[in-house]
Structures are given as C-alpha cells and as structure tokens.
Amino acid sequence: MIGTRRSSAAKYASALVFAASFLFLNSAVAQTGYQPSPANLQARREFQDAKFGMFIHWGVYSVLGAGEWVFHERKLTLDEYNKLPSFFDPEKFDAKTWVALAKSAGMKYITITSRHHDGFAMFDSKVSDWNIVQRTPYGKDPLKMLADECHRQGIKLFFYYSQLDWHNPDYYPRGRTDWNNGRPDHGDFNAYLDNYMDGQLRELLTNYGPIGGIWFDGMWDKPDADWHLAKTYALIHQLQPAALIIPNHHEKPKPGEDVQTFERDLPGQNTAGFNTEYISSQLPLESSDTLNDSWGFNIGDSHYKSPAELERRLVRAAGNNSNLLLNIGPMPNGEIQQEFVTRLHAVGEWISKYGDSIYGTRGGPIPPGDWGVTTQKGNRIYVHVLDWGAPLLALPPISGKVESAKWLIEGTPVSFTQNADGLILKLPPLGEEVVDRVIVLTLAD
Ligand code: FHN
C-alpha cells in the first residue's frame, strides 16, 4: 500500500477541495475572463432601449394544439412523435405578416424557437435531418425568411435554442424530465454538446446574417452537468461578437452571459418558483411571459390577458429596469390566431401614445411600488401611476430639482411640492379607468 493511511480529516479535506473545484469548474468557469466587445456593449444598450419583444414558440408540436411539452406530457415514444413532422405544412406562414404584427404592437425584436426540447430544428440544418426542410412536406426554412424580413423591417431577430433534447440519443445521461421514449440507455453527451449543439449554433450564427443573439433554455434539466459553456459561449462571441447570450437557466448569471432573463416573473420576484432572486446590476434584464397561459399553440387555452394587463406588465417591467418578451404560439398552418392579433394591435395603439415613457428609458430612480413605477431618460422622470386612487401621491426624495410636472398625454401641469422629505404630486380624482396615468417630471439642468 503506497503512502501512509491518510487520516479521515485529510480525506474529508481533499473531498471538499474536489467538490469545490468541481462546482467552481462547473458553475463559475463558463466563459471566465469574458470581456464583452464594444459591439456587444452597444448591443446591450440597444436591447435595453428596445424594451419590448415578441417571443414565438412554434414547432411540429403545434400540430397537436396542446402546447410545446406534448411529447413529454403524453409520454410519447420516438416512433410516435416522429410522425408529427409529416403533418406540418404551414402554407399560410408569411414572414412579412409576422414581422409587421410585431412592429404594429410596438415590439422592437423577435425571439423565435429555432429548436425546442423535442430537438426538432425549425431551420435548414446539415448537422441532423431532424429538421423542417428534410422531414416536413413544407420543406422550406422559415427562419431564413424571417431573418431576411427582420433585416428588411429593422427588427432584431434572436434564436431560442433548447439545450435540453428529448430526441437525440446522445443527450445522455438524461435529466430530470426523462421518460422512456425508446432511446437507448447509452450516448455521448460530449459529442452532443461539441458536435451537435455547437454545430447547429454555428449554422444559426452563420447562415442568417447578423442576429440579436441566442436565448438558451433547458439547462435546468441537468443542472449539475458540464454543459461546456465556456466553449459554446466563446463560439458565439467569436462568430458574432455583438450577439447577446441570454440564458434561461434560472440561476445567477455566469461569465460570458450578456442578459439576465426571468420567466413569468419580474426581476427578483419568484412567484414562478424557479427563478433566482439574484438581480444582476451589470447585465440588461428581461422578463418573458405568455399572452394566454401557454407558450406553444394550445387550442384549449383561451385564458387571454387583456390589453390593459399587458400594458401594465410592460410598464412594470420597464419600472424594474427590464424588457418584456411577450409570447405568442402560432398555429400549425402558420397563421397567428385573431385573439393574439387583436390584443397586440391594442397594445401597439397604446404604446404609440405612451412610448416616450418606455422606449430608451431605464428603471427608477424611485423603486417600484404597488402604486406604480418610475422610468427615466435624460433629465426626465416618468411617474407611472398604475394603482393609486388617493388625491396625493407622496414619493421619496429624488436627486435633482423638479422644474415642471406635466401629464404625458394631455401635457397639462400637475401641481407638486418637493422638499428634502420627498415629492408630493396632487392627483385629480380618477375619472374613467386609465391603464397608466403618466406624469413627466422635468429636472433642472
Ligand atoms: O420548458 C420551457 C417552456 O417550454 C418554455 O420554452 C419556457 C419559455 O421560457 N421555458 C421553459 C420552462 O422554463
């Protein structure tokens, strides 16, 4: 037996060192030492100025009209799910209509599922034939058409990309969402990451012109796995330095990531139960949510949010220094259901009047409250009174002298007093229901 019998303390200590290094290796390393390029920092500012994006969950799962988790929820086998693409023929898909709808809603960017957890590529991939061009009667690449149209209409396009894969045999060992769908109990996860995933990411960052970034999802399926983040993040930043990496891993941001996104929650909130309460003070923030209760097309989900709810959601996101990424799930024929179109047009109508108090702003300076939020831009502070019926609104002190206070829409003055204790705004009695009563405070230079 070589060497002395090591004391249990020594064994315990080295186990600790090993565990710590493994955790460090795994979580912190990502793209250690990552310095965002000037183009990336500019893209981050433009992202924050944009404030409002369209999330699109669309795939062969749309055919069943039961959301994007139908493969898992119905515990289908591979053979069963492999039939779906042959039914997917979205002859009504029109990139111009989709992009125009996003613009009409006041949205400045689109994030579409290039590949969801079923692993099916909604683009022309040479890495695997499990894709829309080779496996569907449609046989065309909708992401190419969408990318071209976005470039034409000045809308940034982001690609959602699922790291979780319920279809690829090399996604092995499988994770928390596993069920026996007929895949073999062996596979090469490193090959899955390095060849398959990075191969497809290279296609998405090479064949579609300049893109806004990659919106990752699914790491939460194997939270302790080594996802080769350093390699994947470096690949993305090397191919398109301005592309933003937006990981929906529900954890504290890791080196190499460019935006922190929260699902179904405002930054720091965790009503969804899986979001981190950590809020990055460095990275732009985003909050994603559904227009009804579903991400993918769900024929039985008519629980639509009202335009007022959506507008308030956007304002509260802005007041929390965050973007809102609002989701639609198009139908399998490529059309977007009227319930979504009507509400997006209504939001567009609203933001065409209130946009100044949203676009290009940052949250604050007064922290969000039940009464409402504030946004700021240059020497202007926008006080968004969302839920306050009393005649006086007392706000904490702000730095800078308020020169004038006016209603954003009417332009008429609002009487106020400002002293060291704070700012008091005199509000007329509430008339008809107003989504957001906005007062513009102009600060003296
Ligand atoms: O499982 C996915 C879900 O299908 C959807 O894509 C959302 C969107 O943020 N993310 C995951 C759930 O956390």
PDB file of N, CA, C and O in Angstrom, residues 24 27-34 229-230 233 237 245 249 252-258 283:
ATOM      1  N   PHE A  24     -16.878  24.815  -8.818  1.00  0.00           N
ATOM      2  CA  PHE A  24     -16.305  26.024  -9.453  1.00  0.00           C
ATOM      3  C   PHE A  24     -16.172  25.766 -10.944  1.00  0.00           C
ATOM      4  O   PHE A  24     -16.660  26.493 -11.779  1.00  0.00           O
ATOM      5  N   SER A  27     -19.867  25.700 -12.395  1.00  0.00           N
ATOM      6  CA  SER A  27     -20.778  26.846 -12.476  1.00  0.00           C
ATOM      7  C   SER A  27     -20.040  28.105 -12.880  1.00  0.00           C
ATOM      8  O   SER A  27     -20.406  28.790 -13.788  1.00  0.00           O
ATOM      9  N   ALA A  28     -18.933  28.348 -12.200  1.00  0.00           N
ATOM     10  CA  ALA A  28     -18.340  29.675 -12.388  1.00  0.00           C
ATOM     11  C   ALA A  28     -17.580  29.751 -13.684  1.00  0.00           C
ATOM     12  O   ALA A  28     -17.634  30.742 -14.384  1.00  0.00           O
ATOM     13  N   VAL A  29     -16.930  28.615 -14.078  1.00  0.00           N
ATOM     14  CA  VAL A  29     -15.998  28.851 -15.177  1.00  0.00           C
ATOM     15  C   VAL A  29     -16.721  29.450 -16.365  1.00  0.00           C
ATOM     16  O   VAL A  29     -16.410  30.512 -16.837  1.00  0.00           O
ATOM     17  N   ALA A  30     -17.755  28.772 -16.894  1.00  0.00           N
ATOM     18  CA  ALA A  30     -18.377  29.292 -18.122  1.00  0.00           C
ATOM     19  C   ALA A  30     -17.300  29.997 -18.907  1.00  0.00           C
ATOM     20  O   ALA A  30     -16.196  29.449 -19.078  1.00  0.00           O
ATOM     21  N   GLN A  31     -17.541  31.261 -19.365  1.00  0.00           N
ATOM     22  CA  GLN A  31     -16.504  31.924 -20.157  1.00  0.00           C
ATOM     23  C   GLN A  31     -15.747  32.895 -19.258  1.00  0.00           C
ATOM     24  O   GLN A  31     -15.832  34.101 -19.377  1.00  0.00           O
ATOM     25  N   THR A  32     -14.957  32.285 -18.319  1.00  0.00           N
ATOM     26  CA  THR A  32     -14.213  33.115 -17.354  1.00  0.00           C
ATOM     27  C   THR A  32     -13.357  34.136 -18.089  1.00  0.00           C
ATOM     28  O   THR A  32     -12.800  33.815 -19.151  1.00  0.00           O
ATOM     29  N   GLY A  33     -13.304  35.363 -17.552  1.00  0.00           N
ATOM     30  CA  GLY A  33     -12.454  36.394 -18.157  1.00  0.00           C
ATOM     31  C   GLY A  33     -13.100  37.028 -19.377  1.00  0.00           C
ATOM     32  O   GLY A  33     -12.485  37.803 -20.092  1.00  0.00           O
ATOM     33  N   TYR A  34     -14.381  36.716 -19.588  1.00  0.00           N
ATOM     34  CA  TYR A  34     -15.072  37.255 -20.767  1.00  0.00           C
ATOM     35  C   TYR A  34     -15.157  38.768 -20.673  1.00  0.00           C
ATOM     36  O   TYR A  34     -15.605  39.313 -19.681  1.00  0.00           O
ATOM     37  N   LEU A 229     -20.035  25.293 -21.306  1.00  0.00           N
ATOM     38  CA  LEU A 229     -20.478  26.670 -21.568  1.00  0.00           C
ATOM     39  C   LEU A 229     -19.342  27.542 -22.083  1.00  0.00           C
ATOM     40  O   LEU A 229     -19.533  28.360 -22.995  1.00  0.00           O
ATOM     41  N   ALA A 230     -18.140  27.354 -21.516  1.00  0.00           N
ATOM     42  CA  ALA A 230     -17.022  28.207 -21.930  1.00  0.00           C
ATOM     43  C   ALA A 230     -16.831  28.101 -23.443  1.00  0.00           C
ATOM     44  O   ALA A 230     -16.712  29.095 -24.156  1.00  0.00           O
ATOM     45  N   TYR A 233     -20.107  29.490 -25.395  1.00  0.00           N
ATOM     46  CA  TYR A 233     -20.209  30.948 -25.311  1.00  0.00           C
ATOM     47  C   TYR A 233     -19.105  31.608 -26.143  1.00  0.00           C
ATOM     48  O   TYR A 233     -19.336  32.598 -26.860  1.00  0.00           O
ATOM     49  N   HIS A 237     -19.551  34.277 -29.276  1.00  0.00           N
ATOM     50  CA  HIS A 237     -18.933  35.608 -29.254  1.00  0.00           C
ATOM     51  C   HIS A 237     -17.866  35.742 -30.322  1.00  0.00           C
ATOM     52  O   HIS A 237     -17.569  36.832 -30.797  1.00  0.00           O
ATOM     53  N   ILE A 245     -25.928  36.637 -25.467  1.00  0.00           N
ATOM     54  CA  ILE A 245     -26.256  35.314 -24.915  1.00  0.00           C
ATOM     55  C   ILE A 245     -27.218  35.531 -23.750  1.00  0.00           C
ATOM     56  O   ILE A 245     -26.888  36.218 -22.780  1.00  0.00           O
ATOM     57  N   HIS A 249     -31.552  29.811 -17.524  1.00  0.00           N
ATOM     58  CA  HIS A 249     -31.220  28.680 -16.642  1.00  0.00           C
ATOM     59  C   HIS A 249     -31.714  28.921 -15.213  1.00  0.00           C
ATOM     60  O   HIS A 249     -31.562  28.052 -14.353  1.00  0.00           O
ATOM     61  N   LYS A 252     -28.022  32.359 -11.102  1.00  0.00           N
ATOM     62  CA  LYS A 252     -27.238  33.604 -11.111  1.00  0.00           C
ATOM     63  C   LYS A 252     -26.450  33.647 -12.422  1.00  0.00           C
ATOM     64  O   LYS A 252     -25.980  32.600 -12.886  1.00  0.00           O
ATOM     65  N   PRO A 253     -26.355  34.807 -13.075  1.00  0.00           N
ATOM     66  CA  PRO A 253     -25.614  34.877 -14.339  1.00  0.00           C
ATOM     67  C   PRO A 253     -24.178  34.354 -14.211  1.00  0.00           C
ATOM     68  O   PRO A 253     -23.563  34.479 -13.160  1.00  0.00           O
ATOM     69  N   LYS A 254     -23.695  33.750 -15.306  1.00  0.00           N
ATOM     70  CA  LYS A 254     -22.348  33.180 -15.340  1.00  0.00           C
ATOM     71  C   LYS A 254     -21.498  33.991 -16.310  1.00  0.00           C
ATOM     72  O   LYS A 254     -22.032  34.642 -17.215  1.00  0.00           O
ATOM     73  N   PRO A 255     -20.180  33.931 -16.164  1.00  0.00           N
ATOM     74  CA  PRO A 255     -19.303  34.671 -17.071  1.00  0.00           C
ATOM     75  C   PRO A 255     -19.566  34.280 -18.524  1.00  0.00           C
ATOM     76  O   PRO A 255     -19.769  33.112 -18.824  1.00  0.00           O
ATOM     77  N   GLY A 256     -19.656  35.270 -19.381  1.00  0.00           N
ATOM     78  CA  GLY A 256     -19.907  35.005 -20.802  1.00  0.00           C
ATOM     79  C   GLY A 256     -21.337  35.309 -21.192  1.00  0.00           C
ATOM     80  O   GLY A 256     -21.667  35.343 -22.383  1.00  0.00           O
ATOM     81  N   GLU A 257     -22.209  35.529 -20.203  1.00  0.00           N
ATOM     82  CA  GLU A 257     -23.621  35.805 -20.496  1.00  0.00           C
ATOM     83  C   GLU A 257     -23.847  37.319 -20.584  1.00  0.00           C
ATOM     84  O   GLU A 257     -23.194  38.085 -19.871  1.00  0.00           O
ATOM     85  N   ASP A 258     -24.778  37.729 -21.456  1.00  0.00           N
ATOM     86  CA  ASP A 258     -24.931  39.153 -21.763  1.00  0.00           C
ATOM     87  C   ASP A 258     -26.231  39.771 -21.263  1.00  0.00           C
ATOM     88  O   ASP A 258     -26.361  40.995 -21.219  1.00  0.00           O
ATOM     89  N   LEU A 283     -25.901  43.409 -16.004  1.00  0.00           N
ATOM     90  CA  LEU A 283     -26.476  42.942 -17.271  1.00  0.00           C
ATOM     91  C   LEU A 283     -27.859  43.538 -17.518  1.00  0.00           C
ATOM     92  O   LEU A 283     -28.609  43.813 -16.576  1.00  0.00           O
TER      93      LEU A 283
END
